[in-house]
Structure formats: structure tokens, C-alpha cells
CSV table of C-alpha atoms in Angstrom, one decimal:
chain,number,residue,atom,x,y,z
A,1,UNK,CA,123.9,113.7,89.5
A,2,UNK,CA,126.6,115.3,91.7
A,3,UNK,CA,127.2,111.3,92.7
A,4,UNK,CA,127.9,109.6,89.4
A,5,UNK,CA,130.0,112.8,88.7
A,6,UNK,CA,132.3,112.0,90.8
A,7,UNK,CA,132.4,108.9,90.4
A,8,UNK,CA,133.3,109.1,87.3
A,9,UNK,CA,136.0,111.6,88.2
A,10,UNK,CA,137.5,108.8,90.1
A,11,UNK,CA,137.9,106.5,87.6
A,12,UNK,CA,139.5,109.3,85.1
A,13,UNK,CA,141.9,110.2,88.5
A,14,UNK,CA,142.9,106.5,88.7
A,15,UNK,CA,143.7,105.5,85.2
A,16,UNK,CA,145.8,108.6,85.1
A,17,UNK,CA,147.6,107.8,88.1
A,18,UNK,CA,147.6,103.8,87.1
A,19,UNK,CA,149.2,104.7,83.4
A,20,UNK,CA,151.5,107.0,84.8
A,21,UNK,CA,153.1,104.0,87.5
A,22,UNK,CA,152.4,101.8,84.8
A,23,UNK,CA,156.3,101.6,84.3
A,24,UNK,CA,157.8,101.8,87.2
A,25,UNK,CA,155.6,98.7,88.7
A,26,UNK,CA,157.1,95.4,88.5
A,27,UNK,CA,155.5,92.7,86.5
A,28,UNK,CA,155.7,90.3,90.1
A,29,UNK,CA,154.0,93.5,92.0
A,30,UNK,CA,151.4,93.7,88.9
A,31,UNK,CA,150.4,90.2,89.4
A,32,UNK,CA,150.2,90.6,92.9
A,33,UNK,CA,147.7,94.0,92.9
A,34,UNK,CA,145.8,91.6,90.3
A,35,UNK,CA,145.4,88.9,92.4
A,36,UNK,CA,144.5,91.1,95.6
A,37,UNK,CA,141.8,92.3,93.1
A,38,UNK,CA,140.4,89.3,92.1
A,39,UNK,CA,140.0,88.4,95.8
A,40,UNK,CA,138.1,91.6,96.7
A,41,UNK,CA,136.0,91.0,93.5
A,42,UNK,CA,134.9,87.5,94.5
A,43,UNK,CA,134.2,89.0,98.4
A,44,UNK,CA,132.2,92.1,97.0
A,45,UNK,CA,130.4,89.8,94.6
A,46,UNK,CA,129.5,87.2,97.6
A,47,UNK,CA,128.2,89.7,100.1
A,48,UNK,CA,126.5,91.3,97.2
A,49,UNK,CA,124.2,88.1,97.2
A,50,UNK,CA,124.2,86.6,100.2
A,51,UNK,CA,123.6,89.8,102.0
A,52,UNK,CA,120.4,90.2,100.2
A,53,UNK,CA,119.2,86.9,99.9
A,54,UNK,CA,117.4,86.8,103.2
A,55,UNK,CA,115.4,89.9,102.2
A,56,UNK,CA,114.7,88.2,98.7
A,57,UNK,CA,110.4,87.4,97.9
A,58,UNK,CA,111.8,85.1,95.9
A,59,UNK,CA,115.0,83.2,96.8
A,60,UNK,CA,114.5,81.2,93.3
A,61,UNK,CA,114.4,84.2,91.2
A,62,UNK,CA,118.3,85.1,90.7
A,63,UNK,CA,119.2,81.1,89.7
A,64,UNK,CA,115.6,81.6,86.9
A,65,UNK,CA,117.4,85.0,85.9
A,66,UNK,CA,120.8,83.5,85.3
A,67,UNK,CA,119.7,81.0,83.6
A,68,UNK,CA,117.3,82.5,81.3
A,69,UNK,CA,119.8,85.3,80.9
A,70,UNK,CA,122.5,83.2,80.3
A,71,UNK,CA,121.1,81.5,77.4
A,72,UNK,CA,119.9,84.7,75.7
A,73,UNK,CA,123.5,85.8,76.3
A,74,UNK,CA,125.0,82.4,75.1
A,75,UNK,CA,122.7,82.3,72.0
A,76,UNK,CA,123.3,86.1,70.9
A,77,UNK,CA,126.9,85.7,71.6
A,78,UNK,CA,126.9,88.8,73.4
A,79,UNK,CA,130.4,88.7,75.3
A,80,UNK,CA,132.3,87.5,72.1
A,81,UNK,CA,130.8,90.3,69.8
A,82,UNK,CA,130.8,93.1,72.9
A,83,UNK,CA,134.9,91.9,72.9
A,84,UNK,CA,135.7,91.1,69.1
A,85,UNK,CA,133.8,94.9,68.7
A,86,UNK,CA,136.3,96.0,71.8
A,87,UNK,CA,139.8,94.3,70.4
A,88,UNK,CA,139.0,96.2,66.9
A,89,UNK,CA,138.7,100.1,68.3
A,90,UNK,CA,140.8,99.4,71.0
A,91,UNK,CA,143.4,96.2,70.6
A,92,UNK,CA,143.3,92.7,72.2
A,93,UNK,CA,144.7,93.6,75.3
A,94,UNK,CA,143.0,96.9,76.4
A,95,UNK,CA,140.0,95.3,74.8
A,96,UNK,CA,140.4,92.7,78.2
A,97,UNK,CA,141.0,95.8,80.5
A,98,UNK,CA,138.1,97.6,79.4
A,99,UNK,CA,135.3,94.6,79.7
A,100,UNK,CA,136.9,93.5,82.7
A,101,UNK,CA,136.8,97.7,84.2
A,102,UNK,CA,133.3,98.1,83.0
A,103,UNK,CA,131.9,95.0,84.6
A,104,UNK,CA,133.5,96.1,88.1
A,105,UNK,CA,132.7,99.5,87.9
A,106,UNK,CA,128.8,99.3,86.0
A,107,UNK,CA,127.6,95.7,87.4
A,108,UNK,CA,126.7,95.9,91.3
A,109,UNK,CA,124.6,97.3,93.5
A,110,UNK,CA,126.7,101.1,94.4
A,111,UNK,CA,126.2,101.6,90.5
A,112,UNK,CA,123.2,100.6,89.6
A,113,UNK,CA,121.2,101.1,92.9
A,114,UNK,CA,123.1,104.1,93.9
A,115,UNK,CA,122.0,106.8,91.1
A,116,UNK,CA,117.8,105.4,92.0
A,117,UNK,CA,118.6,106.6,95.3
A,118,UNK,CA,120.7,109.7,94.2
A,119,UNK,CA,117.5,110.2,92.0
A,120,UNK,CA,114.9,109.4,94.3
A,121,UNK,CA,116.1,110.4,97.2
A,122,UNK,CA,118.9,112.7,96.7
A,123,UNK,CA,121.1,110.1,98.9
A,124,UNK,CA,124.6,109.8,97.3
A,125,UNK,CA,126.1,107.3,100.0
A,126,UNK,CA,126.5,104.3,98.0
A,127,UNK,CA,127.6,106.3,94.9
A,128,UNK,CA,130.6,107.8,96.8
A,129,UNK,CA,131.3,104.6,98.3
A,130,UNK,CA,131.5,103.2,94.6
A,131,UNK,CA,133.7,106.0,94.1
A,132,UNK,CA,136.6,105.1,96.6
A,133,UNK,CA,136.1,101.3,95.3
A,134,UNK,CA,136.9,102.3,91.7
A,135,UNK,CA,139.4,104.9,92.4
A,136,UNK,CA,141.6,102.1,93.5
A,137,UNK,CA,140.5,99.6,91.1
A,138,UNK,CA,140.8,101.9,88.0
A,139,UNK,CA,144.5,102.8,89.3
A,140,UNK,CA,145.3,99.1,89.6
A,141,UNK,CA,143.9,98.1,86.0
A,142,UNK,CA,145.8,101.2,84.3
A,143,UNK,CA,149.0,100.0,85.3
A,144,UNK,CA,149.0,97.3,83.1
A,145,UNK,CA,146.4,98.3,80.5
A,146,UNK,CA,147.6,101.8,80.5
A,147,UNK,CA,146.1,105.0,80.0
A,148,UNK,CA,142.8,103.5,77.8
A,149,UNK,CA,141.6,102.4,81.0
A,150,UNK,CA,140.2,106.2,80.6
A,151,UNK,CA,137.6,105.1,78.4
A,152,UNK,CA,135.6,103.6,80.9
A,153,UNK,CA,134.7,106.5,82.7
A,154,UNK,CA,132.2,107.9,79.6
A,155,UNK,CA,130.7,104.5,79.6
A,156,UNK,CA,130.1,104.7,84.0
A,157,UNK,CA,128.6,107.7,82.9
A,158,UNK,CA,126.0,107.0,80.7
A,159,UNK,CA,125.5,104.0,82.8
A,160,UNK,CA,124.3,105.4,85.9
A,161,UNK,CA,122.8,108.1,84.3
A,162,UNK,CA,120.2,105.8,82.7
A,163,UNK,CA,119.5,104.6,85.9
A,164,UNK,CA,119.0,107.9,87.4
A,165,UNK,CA,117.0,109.1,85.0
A,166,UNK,CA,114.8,105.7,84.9
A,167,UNK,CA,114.0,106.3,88.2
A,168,UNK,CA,113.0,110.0,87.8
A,169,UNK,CA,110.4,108.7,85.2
A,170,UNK,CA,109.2,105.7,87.2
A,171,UNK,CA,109.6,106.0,90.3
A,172,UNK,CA,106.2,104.6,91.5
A,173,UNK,CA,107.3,101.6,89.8
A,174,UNK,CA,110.5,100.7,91.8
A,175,UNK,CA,110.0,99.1,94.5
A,176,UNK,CA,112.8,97.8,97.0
A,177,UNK,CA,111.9,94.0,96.7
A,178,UNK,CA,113.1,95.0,93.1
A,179,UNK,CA,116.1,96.4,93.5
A,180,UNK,CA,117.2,93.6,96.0
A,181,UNK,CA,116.5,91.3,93.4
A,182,UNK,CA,118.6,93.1,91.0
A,183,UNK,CA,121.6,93.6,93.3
A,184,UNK,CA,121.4,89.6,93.7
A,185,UNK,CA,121.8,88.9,90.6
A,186,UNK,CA,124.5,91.9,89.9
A,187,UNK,CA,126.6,90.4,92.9
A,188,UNK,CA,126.8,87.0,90.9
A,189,UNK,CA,128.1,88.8,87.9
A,190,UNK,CA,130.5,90.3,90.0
A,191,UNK,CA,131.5,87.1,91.4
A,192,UNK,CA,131.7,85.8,87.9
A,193,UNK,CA,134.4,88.5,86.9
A,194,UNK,CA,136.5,87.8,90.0
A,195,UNK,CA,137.3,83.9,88.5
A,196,UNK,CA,138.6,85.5,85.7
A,197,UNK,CA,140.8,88.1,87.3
A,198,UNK,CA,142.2,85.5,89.3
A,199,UNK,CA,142.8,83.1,85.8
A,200,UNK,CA,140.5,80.6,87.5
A,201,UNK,CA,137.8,80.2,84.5
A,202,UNK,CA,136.6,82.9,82.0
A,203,UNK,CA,133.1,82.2,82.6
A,204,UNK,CA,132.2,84.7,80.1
A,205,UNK,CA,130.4,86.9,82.1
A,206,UNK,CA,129.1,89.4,79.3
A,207,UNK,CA,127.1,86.7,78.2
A,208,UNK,CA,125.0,86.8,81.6
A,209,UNK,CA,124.3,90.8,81.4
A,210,UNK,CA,120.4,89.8,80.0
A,211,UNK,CA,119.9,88.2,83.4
A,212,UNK,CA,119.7,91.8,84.8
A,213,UNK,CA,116.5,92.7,82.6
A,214,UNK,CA,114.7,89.1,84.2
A,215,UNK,CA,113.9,90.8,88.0
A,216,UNK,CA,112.1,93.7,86.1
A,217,UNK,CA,110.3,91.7,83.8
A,218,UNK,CA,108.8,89.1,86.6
A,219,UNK,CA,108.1,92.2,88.5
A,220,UNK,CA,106.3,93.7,85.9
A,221,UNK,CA,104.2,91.0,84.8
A,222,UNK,CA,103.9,90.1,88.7
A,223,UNK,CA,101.8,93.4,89.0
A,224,UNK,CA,100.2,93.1,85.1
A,225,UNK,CA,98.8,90.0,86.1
A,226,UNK,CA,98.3,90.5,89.7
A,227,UNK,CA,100.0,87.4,90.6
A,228,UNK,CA,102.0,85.5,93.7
């Protein structure tokens, strides 16, 4: 897990160095990082899916898994309780740092794909790209939620290391037309959290995490059923 280790390391690194510019960085120079953020967010996010979309089975699948998952989201009021639980250990305004962090750092395909191939392959690559990506990006959030940005980097953990150890227990099971699927869909999320850097729309993206579990399931019952 040498990969999601320093990965997380990164993020610690940044928020450090973020908290500790945090005061010397202009509000007009904070707004401008943000912005430059956003932009990358919504460019990552795009190539994310359209990248991918030509290698999809099913091109149809990622608008049936944000759909479905949006409504599961929408009904169980996931991103409202995930930030009402957020804003009471942490305050309003890191609260918004640290859903925004985790999104960027946890939803995508370097995070999520990266620790099945650290895992299955022992190929770090796309974790240590991830890395240099949320080095900067932890940095840039710090300096204007501060040093709580911190938090985060547990939370990375324990993400990737669920995948990784996922695909140590079933790895007969993941295939790559999977994980192509599920980077599609992670690179809408992505996209998703870029409007709201950039103040465009909060389109609550929390509320679309289900749609991640919809690839596996159609996959799942694809081969139950021995369908398509």
C-alpha cells in the first residue's frame, strides 16, 4: 500500500503548507487559486468521462447510474446529513472544505482505480499521479479552510484502502469493462464538484455518491443472470 501512503502524506504535506500561507495570501489571490481549481476540476472530470466513453460496453450505463443513484441520494438526503453531520464536529465552513477535499481527492479514477492496480498488480502509477494532483489541491484548500483540511487525509486512507483490499479478495471478479464504467461515472462527480468551486450551482454532489455502487451491481447481475 506503499501508493495510498503517500498519497496520503501529500495531502497532510499540503494542508500544512496551505494553513501555514493561509495568512499571508490575499483574499483576491485566494479567489483566484479557487477559480484556477474549479477549472482543472471541471477538465479532470471531462476527460475522466469522455476518455472512457469510447471503451464503455455500455455507453447508456453512467446516465442509468446517475440517475438511479441520484434519487437514492436525493431521497436519503445523503449530502445534507453527510454536511449537517460535518458543520457539527467540524463548523460550517471547514465542514464545506472537507466535503468539497474528499470529493476531489476519493471520487475519480487515480483513487479509486489506482489502489485495484496497486493491489493487483503492484503498479502504483496512477496513485502517485493522484499524489502530485492533491498535493497541490490540499495546499490550495488549506489556505482558506486552514489547518482542518488535515482531516481528510485519514479519510483518503481508509478510502483507498477498501479498494485495495476489495480487490485482493475479488480479484477474479474485476474486470476492466468494470472499472471503466466506474471511472465514467466518478469523472461526472468530479465534474459536478467543479460547478460548485467555481459558485456556478451546488448540484449537490454527495447526493450522487450511490451512483458508484450501480456499475457493480449491473455487472454483477450481468454475470448472475448470464445476460447481454
Amino acid at each position: 500500500m506503499i501508493g495510498t501512503i503517500v498519497n496520503t502524506a501529500t495531502i497532510v504535506i499540503g494542508s500544512i503548507v496551505g494553513a501555514v500561507l493561509k495568512k499571508g495570501v490575499k483574499d483576491s489571490y485566494r479567489e483566484s487559486l479557487f477559480c484556477g481549481l474549479g477549472l482543472c476540476t471541471l477538465v479532470l472530470g471531462a476527460n475522466a468521462c469522455i476518455s472512457r466513453l469510447g471503451d464503455s460496453e455500455y455507453p447508456v450505463l453512467f446516465i442509468m447510474s446517475i440517475a438511479i443513484g441520484g434519487l437514492i441520494g436525493t431521497v436519503l438526503h445523503i449530502d445534507e446529513r453527510i454536511k449537517k453531520y460535518a458543520e457539527r464536529h467540524a463548523g460550517a465552513e471547514l465542514a464545506r472544505g472537507l466535503t468539497t477535499g474528499c470529493i476531489l481527492y476519493c471520487i475519480g479514477t487515480f483513487s479509486m482505480v489506482g489502489p485495484m492496480l496497486s493491489a493487483l498488480n503492484g503498479d502504483n502509477t496512477f496513485l502517485y499521479t493522484n499524489a502530485t494532483l492533491d498535493i497541490v489541491t490540499s495546499c490550495v484548500l488549506a489556505t482558506t479552510y486552514g489547518i482542518g483540511m488535515i482531516l481528510a487525509a485519514p479519510i483518503l486512507f481508509l478510502w483507498q484502502g477498501m479498494f485495495y483490499c476489495i480487490a485482493l479478495m475479488v480479484e477474479d471478479v474485476i474486470s476492466p469493462q468494470l472499472t471503466n464504467e466506474i471511472s465514467i461515472v466518478g469523472g461526472v462527480l468530479i465534474f459536478s464538484t467543479g460547478f460548485s468551486l467555481l459558485k456556478i450551482k451546488d448540484l449537490k454532489t454527495l447526493n450522487f455518491l450511490p451512483a458508484l455502487l450501480v456499475p457493480p451491481l449491473f455487472y454483477w447481475l450481468k454475470n448472475l443472470l448470464g445476460l447481454f
